[in-house]
């Protein structure tokens, strides 16, 4: 009888043990045009402080299809769940990169495009008035015939990062990476936001993507949570890293 009682007690103790905690998702951050991976530095610091592993993937900015393939390869290299985060043109890239990668649990759009099939960044930016980006662009013709687009350095602060200190915005202007004109005009494929939960954050003073366009896309994607930061520019991952990280962590913990 004593042996039986001991066995029952041991069994109850095992049953009462909590199940193993699920691993935290790795956060894969994808920059957009006129930015580069270090634009996520403030967000990464917040995420890592809270125990998340974060990877700022290099976005080639050459074409939606090839850029998405490059990011998808990064996602496939990560064991365990992933939350994909895209800024600006990085939005179309993560929208396609998530397809076929079952470890992607959520999409977070940070002042980003989220195209439907056949739409492009250019077609969406013209859907509602408000973008002044066209007046700030400097094209550069490359020897291979590809046309790269930059933001004119003297206009970068006001156009891209108005709520970032000027000294920092000037550094961002100097290190910006160009996007090809064809990438912005390239029609997108099947949107992953139709199958995955999406989360949105953008600023009310975005001059690259009209806020009305982002509101339209968030509503169309049935965003789980949408955050609008009053007065924030297009570079809100730099000017408001805490708010961006907080939304990413919300997406990560709801999976």
PDB file of C-alpha atoms in Angstrom:
ATOM      1  CA  UNK A   1       0.000   0.000   0.000  1.00  0.00           C
ATOM      2  CA  UNK A   2       2.841   2.350   0.831  1.00  0.00           C
ATOM      3  CA  UNK A   3       4.445   1.720  -2.559  1.00  0.00           C
ATOM      4  CA  UNK A   4       1.131   2.360  -4.311  1.00  0.00           C
ATOM      5  CA  UNK A   5       0.614   5.623  -2.424  1.00  0.00           C
ATOM      6  CA  UNK A   6       4.143   6.736  -3.284  1.00  0.00           C
ATOM      7  CA  UNK A   7       3.584   5.975  -6.984  1.00  0.00           C
ATOM      8  CA  UNK A   8       0.274   7.913  -6.998  1.00  0.00           C
ATOM      9  CA  UNK A   9       1.919  10.898  -5.323  1.00  0.00           C
ATOM     10  CA  UNK A  10       4.791  10.876  -7.792  1.00  0.00           C
ATOM     11  CA  UNK A  11       2.356  10.688 -10.713  1.00  0.00           C
ATOM     12  CA  UNK A  12       0.353  13.636  -9.385  1.00  0.00           C
ATOM     13  CA  UNK A  13       3.538  15.641  -8.977  1.00  0.00           C
ATOM     14  CA  UNK A  14       4.539  15.011 -12.587  1.00  0.00           C
ATOM     15  CA  UNK A  15       1.054  15.914 -13.812  1.00  0.00           C
ATOM     16  CA  UNK A  16       1.133  19.168 -11.884  1.00  0.00           C
ATOM     17  CA  UNK A  17       4.369  20.318 -13.507  1.00  0.00           C
ATOM     18  CA  UNK A  18       3.779  23.170 -15.987  1.00  0.00           C
ATOM     19  CA  UNK A  19       4.340  22.353 -19.635  1.00  0.00           C
ATOM     20  CA  UNK A  20       7.583  23.536 -21.177  1.00  0.00           C
ATOM     21  CA  UNK A  21       7.437  27.182 -22.188  1.00  0.00           C
ATOM     22  CA  UNK A  22       7.179  27.790 -25.899  1.00  0.00           C
ATOM     23  CA  UNK A  23      10.284  29.452 -27.358  1.00  0.00           C
ATOM     24  CA  UNK A  24      10.014  33.157 -28.076  1.00  0.00           C
ATOM     25  CA  UNK A  25       9.819  33.898 -31.785  1.00  0.00           C
ATOM     26  CA  UNK A  26      12.873  35.300 -33.502  1.00  0.00           C
ATOM     27  CA  UNK A  27      12.138  38.750 -34.895  1.00  0.00           C
ATOM     28  CA  UNK A  28      13.289  39.269 -38.476  1.00  0.00           C
ATOM     29  CA  UNK A  29      13.383  42.964 -39.383  1.00  0.00           C
ATOM     30  CA  UNK A  30      13.441  44.048 -43.035  1.00  0.00           C
ATOM     31  CA  UNK A  31      14.326  47.627 -43.943  1.00  0.00           C
ATOM     32  CA  UNK A  32      12.893  49.411 -46.926  1.00  0.00           C
ATOM     33  CA  UNK A  33      14.143  51.814 -49.571  1.00  0.00           C
ATOM     34  CA  UNK A  34      16.410  54.741 -48.597  1.00  0.00           C
ATOM     35  CA  UNK A  35      17.331  52.986 -45.331  1.00  0.00           C
ATOM     36  CA  UNK A  36      19.592  50.137 -44.228  1.00  0.00           C
ATOM     37  CA  UNK A  37      19.760  47.488 -41.519  1.00  0.00           C
ATOM     38  CA  UNK A  38      21.065  49.801 -38.787  1.00  0.00           C
ATOM     39  CA  UNK A  39      17.805  51.764 -38.943  1.00  0.00           C
ATOM     40  CA  UNK A  40      16.474  49.002 -36.659  1.00  0.00           C
ATOM     41  CA  UNK A  41      19.150  49.494 -33.978  1.00  0.00           C
ATOM     42  CA  UNK A  42      16.863  51.170 -31.455  1.00  0.00           C
ATOM     43  CA  UNK A  43      14.148  48.555 -31.947  1.00  0.00           C
ATOM     44  CA  UNK A  44      16.664  45.704 -31.630  1.00  0.00           C
ATOM     45  CA  UNK A  45      17.957  47.114 -28.345  1.00  0.00           C
ATOM     46  CA  UNK A  46      14.402  47.125 -26.944  1.00  0.00           C
ATOM     47  CA  UNK A  47      13.657  43.598 -28.181  1.00  0.00           C
ATOM     48  CA  UNK A  48      16.872  42.079 -26.891  1.00  0.00           C
ATOM     49  CA  UNK A  49      16.389  43.751 -23.510  1.00  0.00           C
ATOM     50  CA  UNK A  50      13.081  41.864 -23.315  1.00  0.00           C
ATOM     51  CA  UNK A  51      14.638  38.533 -24.237  1.00  0.00           C
ATOM     52  CA  UNK A  52      13.952  38.363 -27.978  1.00  0.00           C
ATOM     53  CA  UNK A  53      16.499  37.397 -30.589  1.00  0.00           C
ATOM     54  CA  UNK A  54      16.394  39.805 -33.525  1.00  0.00           C
ATOM     55  CA  UNK A  55      17.916  39.700 -36.996  1.00  0.00           C
ATOM     56  CA  UNK A  56      18.048  42.767 -39.259  1.00  0.00           C
ATOM     57  CA  UNK A  57      18.047  41.150 -42.678  1.00  0.00           C
ATOM     58  CA  UNK A  58      19.824  42.879 -45.550  1.00  0.00           C
ATOM     59  CA  UNK A  59      17.232  43.807 -48.162  1.00  0.00           C
ATOM     60  CA  UNK A  60      18.886  43.988 -51.605  1.00  0.00           C
ATOM     61  CA  UNK A  61      16.274  46.509 -52.901  1.00  0.00           C
ATOM     62  CA  UNK A  62      16.541  45.113 -56.439  1.00  0.00           C
ATOM     63  CA  UNK A  63      13.120  43.514 -57.079  1.00  0.00           C
ATOM     64  CA  UNK A  64      10.231  42.313 -54.949  1.00  0.00           C
ATOM     65  CA  UNK A  65      10.594  38.685 -56.059  1.00  0.00           C
ATOM     66  CA  UNK A  66      14.364  38.422 -55.599  1.00  0.00           C
ATOM     67  CA  UNK A  67      14.362  40.472 -52.388  1.00  0.00           C
ATOM     68  CA  UNK A  68      11.626  38.251 -50.954  1.00  0.00           C
ATOM     69  CA  UNK A  69      13.642  35.156 -51.898  1.00  0.00           C
ATOM     70  CA  UNK A  70      16.672  36.544 -50.051  1.00  0.00           C
ATOM     71  CA  UNK A  71      14.631  37.237 -46.903  1.00  0.00           C
ATOM     72  CA  UNK A  72      12.878  33.857 -47.161  1.00  0.00           C
ATOM     73  CA  UNK A  73      16.292  32.181 -47.087  1.00  0.00           C
ATOM     74  CA  UNK A  74      17.060  33.982 -43.828  1.00  0.00           C
ATOM     75  CA  UNK A  75      13.726  32.840 -42.392  1.00  0.00           C
ATOM     76  CA  UNK A  76      14.386  29.219 -43.377  1.00  0.00           C
ATOM     77  CA  UNK A  77      17.725  29.319 -41.571  1.00  0.00           C
ATOM     78  CA  UNK A  78      16.043  30.079 -38.240  1.00  0.00           C
ATOM     79  CA  UNK A  79      14.816  27.160 -36.112  1.00  0.00           C
ATOM     80  CA  UNK A  80      11.547  27.911 -34.378  1.00  0.00           C
ATOM     81  CA  UNK A  81       8.863  30.543 -34.858  1.00  0.00           C
ATOM     82  CA  UNK A  82       9.480  33.874 -36.598  1.00  0.00           C
ATOM     83  CA  UNK A  83       7.712  37.229 -36.639  1.00  0.00           C
ATOM     84  CA  UNK A  84       8.437  39.080 -39.884  1.00  0.00           C
ATOM     85  CA  UNK A  85       8.597  42.879 -39.722  1.00  0.00           C
ATOM     86  CA  UNK A  86       8.786  45.141 -42.767  1.00  0.00           C
ATOM     87  CA  UNK A  87       9.320  48.883 -43.083  1.00  0.00           C
ATOM     88  CA  UNK A  88       8.165  50.791 -46.173  1.00  0.00           C
ATOM     89  CA  UNK A  89       9.131  48.792 -49.309  1.00  0.00           C
ATOM     90  CA  UNK A  90      10.121  46.032 -46.883  1.00  0.00           C
ATOM     91  CA  UNK A  91       6.366  45.450 -46.520  1.00  0.00           C
ATOM     92  CA  UNK A  92       5.919  43.908 -49.991  1.00  0.00           C
ATOM     93  CA  UNK A  93       9.091  41.899 -49.387  1.00  0.00           C
ATOM     94  CA  UNK A  94       7.891  40.293 -46.131  1.00  0.00           C
ATOM     95  CA  UNK A  95       4.418  39.830 -47.625  1.00  0.00           C
ATOM     96  CA  UNK A  96       5.935  37.473 -50.204  1.00  0.00           C
ATOM     97  CA  UNK A  97       8.798  36.084 -48.105  1.00  0.00           C
ATOM     98  CA  UNK A  98       6.342  34.565 -45.606  1.00  0.00           C
ATOM     99  CA  UNK A  99       4.741  32.364 -48.263  1.00  0.00           C
ATOM    100  CA  UNK A 100       5.840  28.747 -47.920  1.00  0.00           C
ATOM    101  CA  UNK A 101       7.566  29.337 -44.579  1.00  0.00           C
ATOM    102  CA  UNK A 102       5.369  27.711 -41.960  1.00  0.00           C
ATOM    103  CA  UNK A 103       7.457  29.052 -39.069  1.00  0.00           C
ATOM    104  CA  UNK A 104       6.299  32.637 -39.793  1.00  0.00           C
ATOM    105  CA  UNK A 105       3.603  33.322 -37.214  1.00  0.00           C
ATOM    106  CA  UNK A 106       2.764  36.998 -37.792  1.00  0.00           C
ATOM    107  CA  UNK A 107       3.517  40.019 -39.958  1.00  0.00           C
ATOM    108  CA  UNK A 108       4.189  43.498 -38.608  1.00  0.00           C
ATOM    109  CA  UNK A 109       3.988  46.462 -40.979  1.00  0.00           C
ATOM    110  CA  UNK A 110       5.948  49.540 -39.875  1.00  0.00           C
ATOM    111  CA  UNK A 111       4.969  52.488 -42.087  1.00  0.00           C
ATOM    112  CA  UNK A 112       4.866  49.898 -44.852  1.00  0.00           C
ATOM    113  CA  UNK A 113       3.115  48.786 -47.995  1.00  0.00           C
ATOM    114  CA  UNK A 114       1.059  45.588 -47.908  1.00  0.00           C
ATOM    115  CA  UNK A 115       0.072  44.970 -51.523  1.00  0.00           C
ATOM    116  CA  UNK A 116      -2.557  42.617 -52.803  1.00  0.00           C
ATOM    117  CA  UNK A 117      -1.860  40.501 -55.874  1.00  0.00           C
ATOM    118  CA  UNK A 118      -0.992  42.731 -58.818  1.00  0.00           C
ATOM    119  CA  UNK A 119      -0.442  45.887 -56.774  1.00  0.00           C
ATOM    120  CA  UNK A 120       2.890  47.678 -56.445  1.00  0.00           C
ATOM    121  CA  UNK A 121       4.398  50.208 -54.070  1.00  0.00           C
ATOM    122  CA  UNK A 122       3.945  52.911 -56.693  1.00  0.00           C
ATOM    123  CA  UNK A 123       0.309  52.072 -57.402  1.00  0.00           C
ATOM    124  CA  UNK A 124      -0.542  52.021 -53.712  1.00  0.00           C
ATOM    125  CA  UNK A 125       1.275  55.273 -52.911  1.00  0.00           C
ATOM    126  CA  UNK A 126      -0.890  57.043 -55.499  1.00  0.00           C
ATOM    127  CA  UNK A 127      -4.163  55.582 -54.213  1.00  0.00           C
ATOM    128  CA  UNK A 128      -4.690  58.557 -51.885  1.00  0.00           C
ATOM    129  CA  UNK A 129      -3.050  62.008 -51.975  1.00  0.00           C
ATOM    130  CA  UNK A 130      -0.344  63.034 -49.560  1.00  0.00           C
ATOM    131  CA  UNK A 131       3.003  61.628 -50.715  1.00  0.00           C
ATOM    132  CA  UNK A 132       5.676  64.186 -51.588  1.00  0.00           C
ATOM    133  CA  UNK A 133       8.354  61.588 -52.287  1.00  0.00           C
ATOM    134  CA  UNK A 134       8.348  62.151 -56.044  1.00  0.00           C
ATOM    135  CA  UNK A 135       9.630  65.695 -55.594  1.00  0.00           C
ATOM    136  CA  UNK A 136      12.558  64.501 -53.456  1.00  0.00           C
ATOM    137  CA  UNK A 137      13.862  61.667 -55.653  1.00  0.00           C
ATOM    138  CA  UNK A 138      17.197  61.740 -57.469  1.00  0.00           C
ATOM    139  CA  UNK A 139      17.580  59.025 -60.147  1.00  0.00           C
ATOM    140  CA  UNK A 140      20.986  57.528 -60.938  1.00  0.00           C
ATOM    141  CA  UNK A 141      21.490  55.630 -64.193  1.00  0.00           C
ATOM    142  CA  UNK A 142      23.784  52.634 -63.739  1.00  0.00           C
ATOM    143  CA  UNK A 143      25.992  51.158 -66.496  1.00  0.00           C
ATOM    144  CA  UNK A 144      23.796  48.035 -66.638  1.00  0.00           C
ATOM    145  CA  UNK A 145      20.742  50.126 -67.510  1.00  0.00           C
ATOM    146  CA  UNK A 146      19.144  49.832 -64.063  1.00  0.00           C
ATOM    147  CA  UNK A 147      17.841  53.076 -62.606  1.00  0.00           C
ATOM    148  CA  UNK A 148      18.542  53.553 -58.908  1.00  0.00           C
ATOM    149  CA  UNK A 149      16.525  56.005 -56.838  1.00  0.00           C
ATOM    150  CA  UNK A 150      17.845  58.052 -53.917  1.00  0.00           C
ATOM    151  CA  UNK A 151      16.284  60.791 -51.792  1.00  0.00           C
ATOM    152  CA  UNK A 152      18.097  64.087 -52.356  1.00  0.00           C
ATOM    153  CA  UNK A 153      20.257  64.599 -49.289  1.00  0.00           C
ATOM    154  CA  UNK A 154      19.138  68.189 -48.719  1.00  0.00           C
ATOM    155  CA  UNK A 155      15.507  67.002 -48.638  1.00  0.00           C
ATOM    156  CA  UNK A 156      15.989  63.779 -46.674  1.00  0.00           C
ATOM    157  CA  UNK A 157      15.321  65.182 -43.202  1.00  0.00           C
ATOM    158  CA  UNK A 158      11.989  66.797 -44.063  1.00  0.00           C
ATOM    159  CA  UNK A 159      10.868  64.028 -46.398  1.00  0.00           C
ATOM    160  CA  UNK A 160      11.879  60.844 -44.601  1.00  0.00           C
ATOM    161  CA  UNK A 161      12.722  61.588 -40.982  1.00  0.00           C
ATOM    162  CA  UNK A 162      11.232  64.918 -39.894  1.00  0.00           C
ATOM    163  CA  UNK A 163      10.921  63.837 -36.237  1.00  0.00           C
ATOM    164  CA  UNK A 164      14.518  62.600 -36.026  1.00  0.00           C
ATOM    165  CA  UNK A 165      17.249  65.039 -34.853  1.00  0.00           C
ATOM    166  CA  UNK A 166      18.830  66.714 -37.891  1.00  0.00           C
ATOM    167  CA  UNK A 167      22.328  65.422 -37.138  1.00  0.00           C
ATOM    168  CA  UNK A 168      21.042  61.856 -37.086  1.00  0.00           C
ATOM    169  CA  UNK A 169      18.880  62.382 -40.175  1.00  0.00           C
ATOM    170  CA  UNK A 170      21.898  63.741 -42.049  1.00  0.00           C
ATOM    171  CA  UNK A 171      23.803  60.539 -41.253  1.00  0.00           C
ATOM    172  CA  UNK A 172      20.838  58.488 -42.433  1.00  0.00           C
ATOM    173  CA  UNK A 173      20.804  60.476 -45.679  1.00  0.00           C
ATOM    174  CA  UNK A 174      24.494  59.771 -46.220  1.00  0.00           C
ATOM    175  CA  UNK A 175      24.104  56.021 -45.634  1.00  0.00           C
ATOM    176  CA  UNK A 176      20.778  55.506 -47.434  1.00  0.00           C
ATOM    177  CA  UNK A 177      20.618  52.613 -49.870  1.00  0.00           C
ATOM    178  CA  UNK A 178      18.886  53.060 -53.218  1.00  0.00           C
ATOM    179  CA  UNK A 179      15.979  51.062 -54.546  1.00  0.00           C
ATOM    180  CA  UNK A 180      15.512  50.272 -58.219  1.00  0.00           C
ATOM    181  CA  UNK A 181      12.690  52.040 -59.983  1.00  0.00           C
ATOM    182  CA  UNK A 182      11.471  48.680 -61.307  1.00  0.00           C
ATOM    183  CA  UNK A 183      11.203  47.246 -57.776  1.00  0.00           C
ATOM    184  CA  UNK A 184       8.782  49.979 -56.738  1.00  0.00           C
ATOM    185  CA  UNK A 185       6.686  49.344 -59.847  1.00  0.00           C
ATOM    186  CA  UNK A 186       6.819  45.522 -59.706  1.00  0.00           C
ATOM    187  CA  UNK A 187       3.405  43.846 -59.247  1.00  0.00           C
ATOM    188  CA  UNK A 188       3.203  41.687 -56.135  1.00  0.00           C
ATOM    189  CA  UNK A 189       2.208  38.061 -55.888  1.00  0.00           C
ATOM    190  CA  UNK A 190       0.059  36.199 -53.372  1.00  0.00           C
ATOM    191  CA  UNK A 191      -0.211  38.236 -50.148  1.00  0.00           C
ATOM    192  CA  UNK A 192       0.652  36.371 -46.943  1.00  0.00           C
ATOM    193  CA  UNK A 193      -1.515  38.763 -44.907  1.00  0.00           C
ATOM    194  CA  UNK A 194      -4.560  36.880 -46.155  1.00  0.00           C
ATOM    195  CA  UNK A 195      -3.430  33.858 -44.115  1.00  0.00           C
ATOM    196  CA  UNK A 196      -1.375  35.346 -41.278  1.00  0.00           C
ATOM    197  CA  UNK A 197      -2.316  37.825 -38.533  1.00  0.00           C
ATOM    198  CA  UNK A 198      -0.964  41.296 -39.249  1.00  0.00           C
ATOM    199  CA  UNK A 199      -0.165  44.284 -37.044  1.00  0.00           C
ATOM    200  CA  UNK A 200       0.333  47.892 -38.086  1.00  0.00           C
ATOM    201  CA  UNK A 201       2.066  51.013 -36.883  1.00  0.00           C
ATOM    202  CA  UNK A 202       2.556  54.272 -38.767  1.00  0.00           C
ATOM    203  CA  UNK A 203       2.800  58.011 -38.230  1.00  0.00           C
ATOM    204  CA  UNK A 204       0.219  60.678 -38.932  1.00  0.00           C
ATOM    205  CA  UNK A 205       2.856  62.860 -40.644  1.00  0.00           C
ATOM    206  CA  UNK A 206       4.327  60.282 -43.003  1.00  0.00           C
ATOM    207  CA  UNK A 207       5.343  62.018 -46.250  1.00  0.00           C
ATOM    208  CA  UNK A 208       6.445  58.911 -48.140  1.00  0.00           C
ATOM    209  CA  UNK A 209       3.299  56.792 -47.796  1.00  0.00           C
ATOM    210  CA  UNK A 210       0.056  58.702 -47.198  1.00  0.00           C
ATOM    211  CA  UNK A 211      -1.464  57.710 -43.832  1.00  0.00           C
ATOM    212  CA  UNK A 212      -4.789  57.181 -45.627  1.00  0.00           C
ATOM    213  CA  UNK A 213      -3.148  54.467 -47.729  1.00  0.00           C
ATOM    214  CA  UNK A 214      -1.822  52.685 -44.655  1.00  0.00           C
ATOM    215  CA  UNK A 215      -5.183  52.902 -42.927  1.00  0.00           C
ATOM    216  CA  UNK A 216      -6.786  51.378 -46.051  1.00  0.00           C
ATOM    217  CA  UNK A 217      -4.255  48.520 -46.152  1.00  0.00           C
ATOM    218  CA  UNK A 218      -4.535  47.805 -42.429  1.00  0.00           C
ATOM    219  CA  UNK A 219      -8.315  47.616 -42.621  1.00  0.00           C
ATOM    220  CA  UNK A 220      -8.182  45.432 -45.727  1.00  0.00           C
ATOM    221  CA  UNK A 221      -5.787  43.022 -44.011  1.00  0.00           C
ATOM    222  CA  UNK A 222      -8.011  42.972 -40.906  1.00  0.00           C
ATOM    223  CA  UNK A 223      -5.168  44.145 -38.725  1.00  0.00           C
ATOM    224  CA  UNK A 224      -5.216  42.620 -35.246  1.00  0.00           C
ATOM    225  CA  UNK A 225      -3.906  45.873 -33.808  1.00  0.00           C
ATOM    226  CA  UNK A 226      -3.177  49.217 -35.468  1.00  0.00           C
ATOM    227  CA  UNK A 227      -1.172  51.983 -33.803  1.00  0.00           C
ATOM    228  CA  UNK A 228      -1.060  55.505 -35.236  1.00  0.00           C
ATOM    229  CA  UNK A 229       1.586  57.782 -33.720  1.00  0.00           C
ATOM    230  CA  UNK A 230       0.583  61.414 -33.874  1.00  0.00           C
ATOM    231  CA  UNK A 231       3.216  63.536 -35.602  1.00  0.00           C
ATOM    232  CA  UNK A 232       5.524  60.639 -36.471  1.00  0.00           C
ATOM    233  CA  UNK A 233       7.425  60.565 -39.745  1.00  0.00           C
ATOM    234  CA  UNK A 234       8.169  57.698 -42.118  1.00  0.00           C
ATOM    235  CA  UNK A 235      11.227  56.793 -40.016  1.00  0.00           C
ATOM    236  CA  UNK A 236       9.271  55.971 -36.864  1.00  0.00           C
ATOM    237  CA  UNK A 237      11.407  52.877 -36.157  1.00  0.00           C
ATOM    238  CA  UNK A 238      14.187  55.419 -35.500  1.00  0.00           C
ATOM    239  CA  UNK A 239      12.123  58.126 -33.788  1.00  0.00           C
ATOM    240  CA  UNK A 240       9.790  55.800 -31.819  1.00  0.00           C
ATOM    241  CA  UNK A 241      11.664  52.504 -31.300  1.00  0.00           C
ATOM    242  CA  UNK A 242       9.828  51.714 -28.050  1.00  0.00           C
ATOM    243  CA  UNK A 243       6.390  51.911 -29.688  1.00  0.00           C
ATOM    244  CA  UNK A 244       7.538  49.790 -32.609  1.00  0.00           C
ATOM    245  CA  UNK A 245       9.135  47.175 -30.352  1.00  0.00           C
ATOM    246  CA  UNK A 246       6.042  47.097 -28.153  1.00  0.00           C
ATOM    247  CA  UNK A 247       3.801  46.260 -31.112  1.00  0.00           C
ATOM    248  CA  UNK A 248       6.230  43.589 -32.328  1.00  0.00           C
ATOM    249  CA  UNK A 249       6.203  41.988 -28.885  1.00  0.00           C
ATOM    250  CA  UNK A 250       2.405  42.085 -28.902  1.00  0.00           C
ATOM    251  CA  UNK A 251       2.452  40.173 -32.194  1.00  0.00           C
ATOM    252  CA  UNK A 252       5.006  37.717 -30.790  1.00  0.00           C
ATOM    253  CA  UNK A 253       3.112  36.950 -27.585  1.00  0.00           C
ATOM    254  CA  UNK A 254      -0.291  36.476 -29.203  1.00  0.00           C
ATOM    255  CA  UNK A 255       0.865  33.529 -31.286  1.00  0.00           C
TER     256      UNK A 255
END
